[in-house]
Coordinates of C-alpha atoms and ligand atoms in Angstrom, one line a residue:
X714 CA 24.1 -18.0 -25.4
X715 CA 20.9 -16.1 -26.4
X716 CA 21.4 -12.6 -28.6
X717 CA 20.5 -10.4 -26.2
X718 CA 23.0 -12.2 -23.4
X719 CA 26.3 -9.7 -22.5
X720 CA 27.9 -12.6 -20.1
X721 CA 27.1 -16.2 -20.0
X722 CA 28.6 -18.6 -17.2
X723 CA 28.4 -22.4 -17.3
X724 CA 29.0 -24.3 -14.2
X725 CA 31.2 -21.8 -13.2
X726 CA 33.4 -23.1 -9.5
X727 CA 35.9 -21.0 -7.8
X728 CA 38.4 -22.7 -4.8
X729 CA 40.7 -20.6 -3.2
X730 CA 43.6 -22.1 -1.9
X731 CA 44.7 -22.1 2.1
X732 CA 48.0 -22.4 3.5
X733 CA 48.2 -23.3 6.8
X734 CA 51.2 -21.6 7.8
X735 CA 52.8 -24.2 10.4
X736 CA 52.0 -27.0 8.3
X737 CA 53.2 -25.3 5.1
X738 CA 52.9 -28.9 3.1
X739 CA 49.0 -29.1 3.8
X740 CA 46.9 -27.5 1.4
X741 CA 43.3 -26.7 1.9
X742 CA 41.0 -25.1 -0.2
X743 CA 38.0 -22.7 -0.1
X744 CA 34.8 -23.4 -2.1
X745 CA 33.9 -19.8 -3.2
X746 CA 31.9 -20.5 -5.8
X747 CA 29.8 -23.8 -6.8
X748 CA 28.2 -24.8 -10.3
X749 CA 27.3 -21.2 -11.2
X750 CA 25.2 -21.0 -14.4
X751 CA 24.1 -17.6 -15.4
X752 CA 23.3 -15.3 -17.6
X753 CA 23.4 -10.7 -17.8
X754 CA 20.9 -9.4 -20.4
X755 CA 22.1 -6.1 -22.2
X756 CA 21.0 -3.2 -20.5
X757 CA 20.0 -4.5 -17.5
X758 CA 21.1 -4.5 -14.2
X759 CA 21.4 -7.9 -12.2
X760 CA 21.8 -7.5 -8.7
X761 CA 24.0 -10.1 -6.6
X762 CA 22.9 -10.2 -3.1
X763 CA 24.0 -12.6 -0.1
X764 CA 25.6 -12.6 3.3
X765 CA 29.7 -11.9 3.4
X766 CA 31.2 -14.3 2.5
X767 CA 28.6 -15.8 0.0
X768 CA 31.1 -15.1 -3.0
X769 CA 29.6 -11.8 -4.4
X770 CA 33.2 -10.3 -4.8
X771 CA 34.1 -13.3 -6.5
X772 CA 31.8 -13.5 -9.3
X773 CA 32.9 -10.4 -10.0
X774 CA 36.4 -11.4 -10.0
X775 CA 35.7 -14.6 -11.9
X776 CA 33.9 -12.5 -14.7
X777 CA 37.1 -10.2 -14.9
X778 CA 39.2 -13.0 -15.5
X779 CA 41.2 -12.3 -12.4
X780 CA 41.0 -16.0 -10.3
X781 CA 43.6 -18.5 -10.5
X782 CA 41.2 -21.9 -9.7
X783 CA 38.0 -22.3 -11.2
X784 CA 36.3 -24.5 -13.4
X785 CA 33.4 -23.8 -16.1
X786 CA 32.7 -21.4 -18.9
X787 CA 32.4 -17.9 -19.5
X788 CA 31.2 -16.5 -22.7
X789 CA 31.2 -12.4 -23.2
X790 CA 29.4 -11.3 -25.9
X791 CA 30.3 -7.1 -26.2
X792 CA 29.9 -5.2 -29.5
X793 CA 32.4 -6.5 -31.9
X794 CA 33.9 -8.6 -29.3
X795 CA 32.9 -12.4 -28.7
X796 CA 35.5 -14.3 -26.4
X797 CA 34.8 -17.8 -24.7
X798 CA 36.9 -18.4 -21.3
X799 CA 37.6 -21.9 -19.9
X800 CA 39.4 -23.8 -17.2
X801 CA 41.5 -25.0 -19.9
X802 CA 41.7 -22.0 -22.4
X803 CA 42.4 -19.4 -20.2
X804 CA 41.8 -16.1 -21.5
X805 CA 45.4 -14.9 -23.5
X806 CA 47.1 -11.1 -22.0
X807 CA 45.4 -9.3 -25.0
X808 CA 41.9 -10.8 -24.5
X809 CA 42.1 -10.1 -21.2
X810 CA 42.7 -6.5 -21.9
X811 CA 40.0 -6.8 -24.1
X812 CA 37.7 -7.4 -21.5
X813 CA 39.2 -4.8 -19.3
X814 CA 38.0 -2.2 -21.7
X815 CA 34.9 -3.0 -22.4
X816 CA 33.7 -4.1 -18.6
X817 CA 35.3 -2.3 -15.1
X818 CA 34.6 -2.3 -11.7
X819 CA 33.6 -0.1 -8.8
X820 CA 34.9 -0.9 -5.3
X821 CA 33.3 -0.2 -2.3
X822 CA 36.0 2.0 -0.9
X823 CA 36.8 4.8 -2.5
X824 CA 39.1 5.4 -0.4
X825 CA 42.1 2.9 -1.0
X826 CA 40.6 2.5 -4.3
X827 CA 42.3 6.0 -5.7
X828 CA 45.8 6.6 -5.3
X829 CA 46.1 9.3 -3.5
X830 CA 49.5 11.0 -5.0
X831 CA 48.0 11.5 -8.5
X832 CA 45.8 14.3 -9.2
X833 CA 42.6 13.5 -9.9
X834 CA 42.7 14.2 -13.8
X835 CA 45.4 11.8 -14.1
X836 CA 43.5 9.1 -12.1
X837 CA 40.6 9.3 -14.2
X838 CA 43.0 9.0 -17.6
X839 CA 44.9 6.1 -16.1
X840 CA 42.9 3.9 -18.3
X841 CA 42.8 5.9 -20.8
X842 CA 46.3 5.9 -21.6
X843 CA 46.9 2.3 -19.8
X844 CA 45.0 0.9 -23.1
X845 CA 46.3 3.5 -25.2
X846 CA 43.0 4.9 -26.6
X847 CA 44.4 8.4 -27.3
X848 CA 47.0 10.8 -26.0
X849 CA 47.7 12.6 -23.1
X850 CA 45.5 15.8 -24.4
X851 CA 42.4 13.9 -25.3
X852 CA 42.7 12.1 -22.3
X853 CA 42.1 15.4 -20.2
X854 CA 39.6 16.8 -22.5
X855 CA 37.7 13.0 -22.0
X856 CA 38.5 13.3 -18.3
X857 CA 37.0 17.1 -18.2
X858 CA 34.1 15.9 -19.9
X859 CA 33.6 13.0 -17.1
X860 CA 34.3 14.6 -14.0
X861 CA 31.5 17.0 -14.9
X862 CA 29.1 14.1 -15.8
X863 CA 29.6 12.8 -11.9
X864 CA 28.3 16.2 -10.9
X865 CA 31.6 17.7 -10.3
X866 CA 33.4 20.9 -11.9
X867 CA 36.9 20.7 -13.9
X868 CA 38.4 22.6 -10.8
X869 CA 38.0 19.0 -9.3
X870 CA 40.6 17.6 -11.6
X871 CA 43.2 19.5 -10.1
X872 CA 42.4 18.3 -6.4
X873 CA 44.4 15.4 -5.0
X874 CA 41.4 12.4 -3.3
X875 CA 42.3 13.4 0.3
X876 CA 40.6 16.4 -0.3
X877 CA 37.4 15.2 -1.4
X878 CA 34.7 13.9 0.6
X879 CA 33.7 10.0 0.4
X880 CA 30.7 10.9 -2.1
X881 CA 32.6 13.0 -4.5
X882 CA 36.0 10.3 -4.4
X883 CA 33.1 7.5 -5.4
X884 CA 32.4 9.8 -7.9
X885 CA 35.3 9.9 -9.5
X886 CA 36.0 6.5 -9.4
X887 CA 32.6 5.9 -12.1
X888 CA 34.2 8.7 -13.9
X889 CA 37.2 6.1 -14.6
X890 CA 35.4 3.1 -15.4
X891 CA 33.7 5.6 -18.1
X892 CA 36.7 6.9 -19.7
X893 CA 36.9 3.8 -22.2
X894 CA 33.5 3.6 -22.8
X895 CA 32.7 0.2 -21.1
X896 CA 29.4 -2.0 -21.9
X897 CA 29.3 -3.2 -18.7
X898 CA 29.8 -2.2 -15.2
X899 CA 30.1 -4.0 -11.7
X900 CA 29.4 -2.5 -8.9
X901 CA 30.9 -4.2 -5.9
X902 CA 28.9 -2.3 -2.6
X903 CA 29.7 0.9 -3.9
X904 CA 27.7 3.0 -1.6
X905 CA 27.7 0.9 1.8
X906 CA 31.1 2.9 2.9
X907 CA 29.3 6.2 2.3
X908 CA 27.2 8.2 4.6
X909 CA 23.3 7.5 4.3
X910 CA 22.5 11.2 3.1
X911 CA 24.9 10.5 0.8
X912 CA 24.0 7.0 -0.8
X913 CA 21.0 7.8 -2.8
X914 CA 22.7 10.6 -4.7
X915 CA 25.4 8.1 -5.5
X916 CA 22.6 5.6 -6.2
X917 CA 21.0 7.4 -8.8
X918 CA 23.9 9.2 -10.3
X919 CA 24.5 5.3 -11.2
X920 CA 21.5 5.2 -12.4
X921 CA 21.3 8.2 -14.9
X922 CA 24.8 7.3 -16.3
X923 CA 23.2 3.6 -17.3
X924 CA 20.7 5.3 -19.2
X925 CA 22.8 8.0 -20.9
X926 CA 26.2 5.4 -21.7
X927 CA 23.8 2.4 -22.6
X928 CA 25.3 0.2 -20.0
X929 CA 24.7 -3.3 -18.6
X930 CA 25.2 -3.2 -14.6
X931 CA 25.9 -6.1 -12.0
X932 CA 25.5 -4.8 -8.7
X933 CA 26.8 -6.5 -6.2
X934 CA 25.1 -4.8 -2.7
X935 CA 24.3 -6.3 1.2
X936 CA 21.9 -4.2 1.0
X937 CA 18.5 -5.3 0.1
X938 CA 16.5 -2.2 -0.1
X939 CA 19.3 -0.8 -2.6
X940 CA 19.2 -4.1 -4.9
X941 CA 15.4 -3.0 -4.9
X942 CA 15.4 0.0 -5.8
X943 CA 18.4 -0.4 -8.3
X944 CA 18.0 -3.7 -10.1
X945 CA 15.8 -5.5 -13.1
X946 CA 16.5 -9.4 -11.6
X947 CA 18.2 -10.0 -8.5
X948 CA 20.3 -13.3 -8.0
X949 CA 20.4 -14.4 -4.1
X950 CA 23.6 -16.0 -3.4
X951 CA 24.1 -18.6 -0.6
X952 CA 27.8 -20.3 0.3
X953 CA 28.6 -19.9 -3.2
X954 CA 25.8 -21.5 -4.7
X955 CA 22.7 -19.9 -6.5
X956 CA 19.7 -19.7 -3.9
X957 CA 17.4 -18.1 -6.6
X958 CA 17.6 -15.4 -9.3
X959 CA 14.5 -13.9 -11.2
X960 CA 12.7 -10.9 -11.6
X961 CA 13.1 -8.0 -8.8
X962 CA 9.6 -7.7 -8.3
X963 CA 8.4 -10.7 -8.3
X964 CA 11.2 -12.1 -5.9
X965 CA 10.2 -9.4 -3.6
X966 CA 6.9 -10.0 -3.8
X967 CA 6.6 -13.6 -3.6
X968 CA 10.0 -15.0 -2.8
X969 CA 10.4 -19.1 -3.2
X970 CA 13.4 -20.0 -2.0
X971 CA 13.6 -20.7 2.0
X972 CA 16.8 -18.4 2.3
X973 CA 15.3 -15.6 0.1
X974 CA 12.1 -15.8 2.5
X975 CA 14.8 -15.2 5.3
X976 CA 16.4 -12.2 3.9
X977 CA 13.1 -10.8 3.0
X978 CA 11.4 -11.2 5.7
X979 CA 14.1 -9.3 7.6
X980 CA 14.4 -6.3 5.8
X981 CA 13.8 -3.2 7.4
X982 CA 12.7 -1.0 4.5
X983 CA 12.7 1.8 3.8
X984 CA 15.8 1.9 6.0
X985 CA 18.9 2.2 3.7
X986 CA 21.4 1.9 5.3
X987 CA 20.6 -2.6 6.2
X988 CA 23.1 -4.4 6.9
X989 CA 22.6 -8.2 6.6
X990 CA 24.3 -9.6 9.7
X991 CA 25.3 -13.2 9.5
X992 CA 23.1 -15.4 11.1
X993 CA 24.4 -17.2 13.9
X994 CA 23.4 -21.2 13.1
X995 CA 21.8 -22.4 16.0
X996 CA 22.3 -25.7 14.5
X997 CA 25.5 -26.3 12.8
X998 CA 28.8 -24.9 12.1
X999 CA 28.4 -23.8 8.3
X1000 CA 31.5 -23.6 6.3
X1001 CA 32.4 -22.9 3.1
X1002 CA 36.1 -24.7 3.3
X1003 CA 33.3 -27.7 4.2
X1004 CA 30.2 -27.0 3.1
X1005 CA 27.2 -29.1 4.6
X1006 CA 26.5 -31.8 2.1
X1007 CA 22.8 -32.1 0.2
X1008 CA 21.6 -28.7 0.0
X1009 CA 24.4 -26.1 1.7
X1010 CA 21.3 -24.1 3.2
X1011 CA 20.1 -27.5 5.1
X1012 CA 21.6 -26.4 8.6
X1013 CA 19.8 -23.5 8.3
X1014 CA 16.5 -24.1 6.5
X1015 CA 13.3 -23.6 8.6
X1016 CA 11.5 -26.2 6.5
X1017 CA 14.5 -28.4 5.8
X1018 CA 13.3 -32.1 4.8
X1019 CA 14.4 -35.5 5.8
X1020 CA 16.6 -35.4 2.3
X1021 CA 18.4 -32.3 2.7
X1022 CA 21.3 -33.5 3.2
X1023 CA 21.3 -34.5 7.6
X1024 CA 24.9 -36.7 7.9
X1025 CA 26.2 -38.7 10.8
X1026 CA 28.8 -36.1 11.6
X1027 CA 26.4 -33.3 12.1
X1028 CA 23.5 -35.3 13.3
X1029 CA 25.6 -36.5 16.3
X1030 CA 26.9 -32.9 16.8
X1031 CA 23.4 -31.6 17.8
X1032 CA 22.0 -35.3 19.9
X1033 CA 25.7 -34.2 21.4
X1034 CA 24.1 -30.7 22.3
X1035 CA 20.7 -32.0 23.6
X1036 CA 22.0 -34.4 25.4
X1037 CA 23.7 -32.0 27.4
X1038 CA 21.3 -29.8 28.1
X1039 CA 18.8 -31.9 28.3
X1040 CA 20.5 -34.8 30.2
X1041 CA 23.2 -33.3 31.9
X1042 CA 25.6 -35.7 29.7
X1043 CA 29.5 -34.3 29.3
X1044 CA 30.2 -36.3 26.6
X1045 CA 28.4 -38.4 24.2
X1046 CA 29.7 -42.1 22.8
X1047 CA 29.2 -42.4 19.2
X1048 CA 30.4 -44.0 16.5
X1049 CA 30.1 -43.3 13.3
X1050 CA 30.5 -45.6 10.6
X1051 CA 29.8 -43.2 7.4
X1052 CA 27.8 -40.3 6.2
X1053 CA 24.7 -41.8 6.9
X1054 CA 24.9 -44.3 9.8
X1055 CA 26.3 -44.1 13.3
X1056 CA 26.1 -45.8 16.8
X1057 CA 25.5 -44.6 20.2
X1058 CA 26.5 -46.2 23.2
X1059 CA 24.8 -45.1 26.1
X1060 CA 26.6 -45.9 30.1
X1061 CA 23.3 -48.1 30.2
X1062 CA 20.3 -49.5 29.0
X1063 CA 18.1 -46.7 30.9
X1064 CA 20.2 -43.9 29.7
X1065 CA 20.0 -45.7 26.1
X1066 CA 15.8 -45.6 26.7
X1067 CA 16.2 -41.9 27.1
X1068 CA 18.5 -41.0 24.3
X1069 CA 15.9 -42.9 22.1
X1070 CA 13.4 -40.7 23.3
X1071 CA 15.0 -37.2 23.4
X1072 CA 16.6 -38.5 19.4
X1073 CA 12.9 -39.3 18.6
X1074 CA 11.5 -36.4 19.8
X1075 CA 13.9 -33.8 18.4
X1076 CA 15.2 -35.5 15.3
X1077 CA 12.2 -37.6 13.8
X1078 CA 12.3 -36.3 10.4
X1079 CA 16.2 -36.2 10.4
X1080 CA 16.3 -39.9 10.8
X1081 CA 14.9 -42.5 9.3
X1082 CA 15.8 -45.1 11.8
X1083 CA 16.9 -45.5 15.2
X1084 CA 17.0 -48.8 17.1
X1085 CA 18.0 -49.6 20.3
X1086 CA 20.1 -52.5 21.0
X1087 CA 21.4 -53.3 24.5
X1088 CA 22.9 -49.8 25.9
X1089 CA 23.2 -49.1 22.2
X1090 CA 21.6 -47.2 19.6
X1091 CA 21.6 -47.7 15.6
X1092 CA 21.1 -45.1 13.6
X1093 CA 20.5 -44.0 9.7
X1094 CA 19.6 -41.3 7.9
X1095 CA 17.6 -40.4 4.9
X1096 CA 19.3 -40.3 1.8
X1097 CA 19.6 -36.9 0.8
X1098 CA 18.9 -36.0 -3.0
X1099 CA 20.9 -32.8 -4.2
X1100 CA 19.2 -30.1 -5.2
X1101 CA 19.8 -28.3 -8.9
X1102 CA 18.2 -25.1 -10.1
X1103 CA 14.8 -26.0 -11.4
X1104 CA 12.5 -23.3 -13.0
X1105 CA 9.4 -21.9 -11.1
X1106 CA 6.8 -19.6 -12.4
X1107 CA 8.7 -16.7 -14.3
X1108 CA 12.5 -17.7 -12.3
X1109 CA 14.8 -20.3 -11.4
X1110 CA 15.2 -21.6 -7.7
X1111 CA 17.5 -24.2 -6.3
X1112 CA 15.4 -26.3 -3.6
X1113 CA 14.2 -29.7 -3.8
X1114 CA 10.4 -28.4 -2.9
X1115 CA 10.3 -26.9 -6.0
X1116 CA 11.8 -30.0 -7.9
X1117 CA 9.2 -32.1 -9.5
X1118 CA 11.4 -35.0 -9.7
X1119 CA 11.6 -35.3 -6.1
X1120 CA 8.4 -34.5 -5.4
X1121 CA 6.7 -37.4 -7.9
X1122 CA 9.6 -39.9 -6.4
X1123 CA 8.6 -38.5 -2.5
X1124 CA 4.9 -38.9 -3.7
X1125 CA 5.0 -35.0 -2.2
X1126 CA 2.1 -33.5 -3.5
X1127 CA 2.7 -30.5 -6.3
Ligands
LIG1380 N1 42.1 -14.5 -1.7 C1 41.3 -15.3 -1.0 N2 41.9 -16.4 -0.4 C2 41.2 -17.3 0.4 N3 39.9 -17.1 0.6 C3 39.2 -16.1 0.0 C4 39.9 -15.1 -0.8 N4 39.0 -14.2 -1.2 C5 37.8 -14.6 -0.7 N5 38.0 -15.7 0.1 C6 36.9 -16.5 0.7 O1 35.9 -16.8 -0.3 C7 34.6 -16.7 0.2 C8 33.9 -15.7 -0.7 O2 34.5 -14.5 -0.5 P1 33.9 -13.2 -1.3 O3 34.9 -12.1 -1.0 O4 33.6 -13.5 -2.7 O5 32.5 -13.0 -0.5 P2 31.6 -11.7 -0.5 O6 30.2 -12.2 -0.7 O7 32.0 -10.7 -1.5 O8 31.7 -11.2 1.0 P3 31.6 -9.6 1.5 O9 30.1 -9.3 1.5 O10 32.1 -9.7 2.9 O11 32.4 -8.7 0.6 C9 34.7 -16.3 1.6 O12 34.6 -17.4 2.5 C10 36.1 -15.6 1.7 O13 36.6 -15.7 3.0
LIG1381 S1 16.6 -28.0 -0.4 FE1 15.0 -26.4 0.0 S2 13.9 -27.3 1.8 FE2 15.9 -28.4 1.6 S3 17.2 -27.3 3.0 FE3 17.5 -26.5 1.0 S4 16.2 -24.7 0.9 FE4 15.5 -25.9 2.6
LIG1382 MG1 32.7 -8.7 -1.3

């Protein structure tokens, strides 16, 4: 863990577990999160970006110690305060407290996220007095103090949340997460509930309170004209796994990973209020409960390669599609005898010719052979080699294209 390092993860993975309800026996679970290594300078602010669903939230959890299921390391390094969390050593009731102090969170909706009985002076204390950093009359003094720092007045700490507007409740919940004087603060979407007009005032009250409290920031946003604006290295998160994390400029401006050219290209700056809307896969089902084997962005990739990661179960899924459409054919006979070889048996040998053909045509760099045999077709595919984060120019991306091992054993030139 380098000096300067607040939070270290090592091949961090988070499952979540599924109950099916009517079969109360069978357990499933949810890959959230998948070999994360990473790493949150001091003072900076690392933005976490990806599609819902992608496992922003849960990084965030992870880091707070909150998850049940995962696997890896985390290492937090705060002032005075070194504490190393594994699978095995879980993190004991005090050091999690520990943590609590020095690193909080901001939700998205500041709605649910304040209770809305309690006054507001006592919701900003809560902390405060939960970790027993003073009593009840410094707590309102340190609570006065904040509630003016969010650009409010101390007549706000008498008002209940319901009646304060969606800006002013957000700002009251960073007041909290000051009041024990974190090091670090994550920010999960904290302005996307909030009116436009609103947003940037929230946006850079964020940012003057980094300066003036010294703080480290993960923020956590859909948005990626925010993460822009906001952020020293932005990580892009796909399925769980790390697309790509470097610099903010330089990802904007010259983006490496395939996924990361996606999201780019798509972003309607200077329009703030972007929403990334899941992309419907034209060519696969995409899962994270079953994520698509090789590299989980394969099904989606515009310049996917033959070792991506294509298997039987998928490849016959889309000659099942073409072959309807372009054959008229209901149903499609296959066989598949593992990940990466299968049989088609066609009603005859004519109907074989033209699957051949239409497999050929549409699939060529999916397959690496297909044979016909009678009405019957063999297939295989390519093996697919996985791909690991591998370090390009001044970042880290995870694609095989950028993986010189693969590329001197593909003889693909560099
Ligand atoms: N408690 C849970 N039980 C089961 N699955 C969960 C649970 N929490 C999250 N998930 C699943 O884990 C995956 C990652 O979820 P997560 O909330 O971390 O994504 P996210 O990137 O924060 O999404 P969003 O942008 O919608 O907030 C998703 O597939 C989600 O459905
Ligand atoms: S490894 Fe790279 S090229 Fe292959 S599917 Fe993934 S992103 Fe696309
Ligand atoms: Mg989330």
């Amino acid at each position: 863990m380098a000096a300067d390092d607040i939070i270290t993860m090592t091949n961090v993975s988070v499952r979540y577990e599924l109950r099916n309800s009517s079969l109360k026996r069978n357990t499933s679970y949810l890959n959230a999160l998948s070999g994360i290594t990473l790493n949150v300078r001091k003072g900076e602010t690392l933005a976490v970006v990806g599609e819902s669903g992608s496992g922003k939230s849960t990084l965030a959890m992870a880091i707070l110690g909150l998850l049940k299921h995962w696997k890896g390391t985390i290492d937090y390094r705060f002032r005075e305060c070194g504490l190393t969390s594994t699978e095995d050593d879980n993190l004991k009731r005090g050091e999690l407290l520990e943590i609590w102090q020095r690193s909080s969170i901001v939700f998205q909706d500041p709605y649910s996220a304040l209770d809305s009985k309690k006054l507001i002076k006592d919701i900003i204390a809560e902390p405060f007095v939960g970790h027993r950093k003073g009593n009840r009359k410094r707590a309102e003094e340190r609570a006065g103090q904040l509630v003016e720092q969010v650009g409010l007045t101390l007549d706000h700490l008498v008002y209940y949340p319901g009646q304060l507007s969606g800006g002013q409740r957000q700002r009251i919940a960073v007041a909290r997460t000051l009041i024990n004087g974190p090091e670090l603060i994550i920010f999960d979407e904290p302005t996307s509930s909030l009116d436009v007009s609103i947003q940037a005032q929230i946006l850079n009250l964020i940012l003057d309170l980094k300066e003036q409290h010294n703080l480290t920031y993960i923020f956590i946003t859909h948005n990626l004209a925010v993460a822009k604006h906001v952020s020293d290295r932005i990580m892009v998160l796909y399925l769980g796994n790390v697309m790509e994390i470097g610099m903010t400029d330089s990802v904007f401006s010259e983006p490496l990973h395939p996924y990361t050219k996606l999201l780019i290209s798509s972003v309607p700056l200077p329009k703030s209020d972007y929403e990334m809307k899941q992309r419907e896969s034209r060519e696969a089902e995409v899962s994270s409960i079953a994520p698509p084997k090789g590299c989980v962005f394969h099904p989606r990739c515009p310049v996917a390669t033959s070792h991506c990661g294509w298997d039987s179960k998928e490849i016959i899924q889309l000659i099942e599609r073409e072959s309807y459409l372009r054959l008229g054919l209901e149903s499609l006979n296959a066989d598949m005898q593992d990940e990466l070889n299968f049989t088609i048996s066609a009603a005859d040998e004519d109907m074989a010719g033209k699957l051949l053909d239409l497999i050929g045509e549409k699939n060529k760099f999916r397959i690496a052979s297909s044979e016909l045999r009678g009405s019957k077709i063999a297939c295989r595919l390519y093996v697919s080699w996985s791909p690991r984060m591998v370090p390009k120019d001044d970042r880290m991306v995870n694609c095989i294209l950028y993986d010189d091992e693969f590329k001197n054993a593909h003889d693909i030139q560099k």
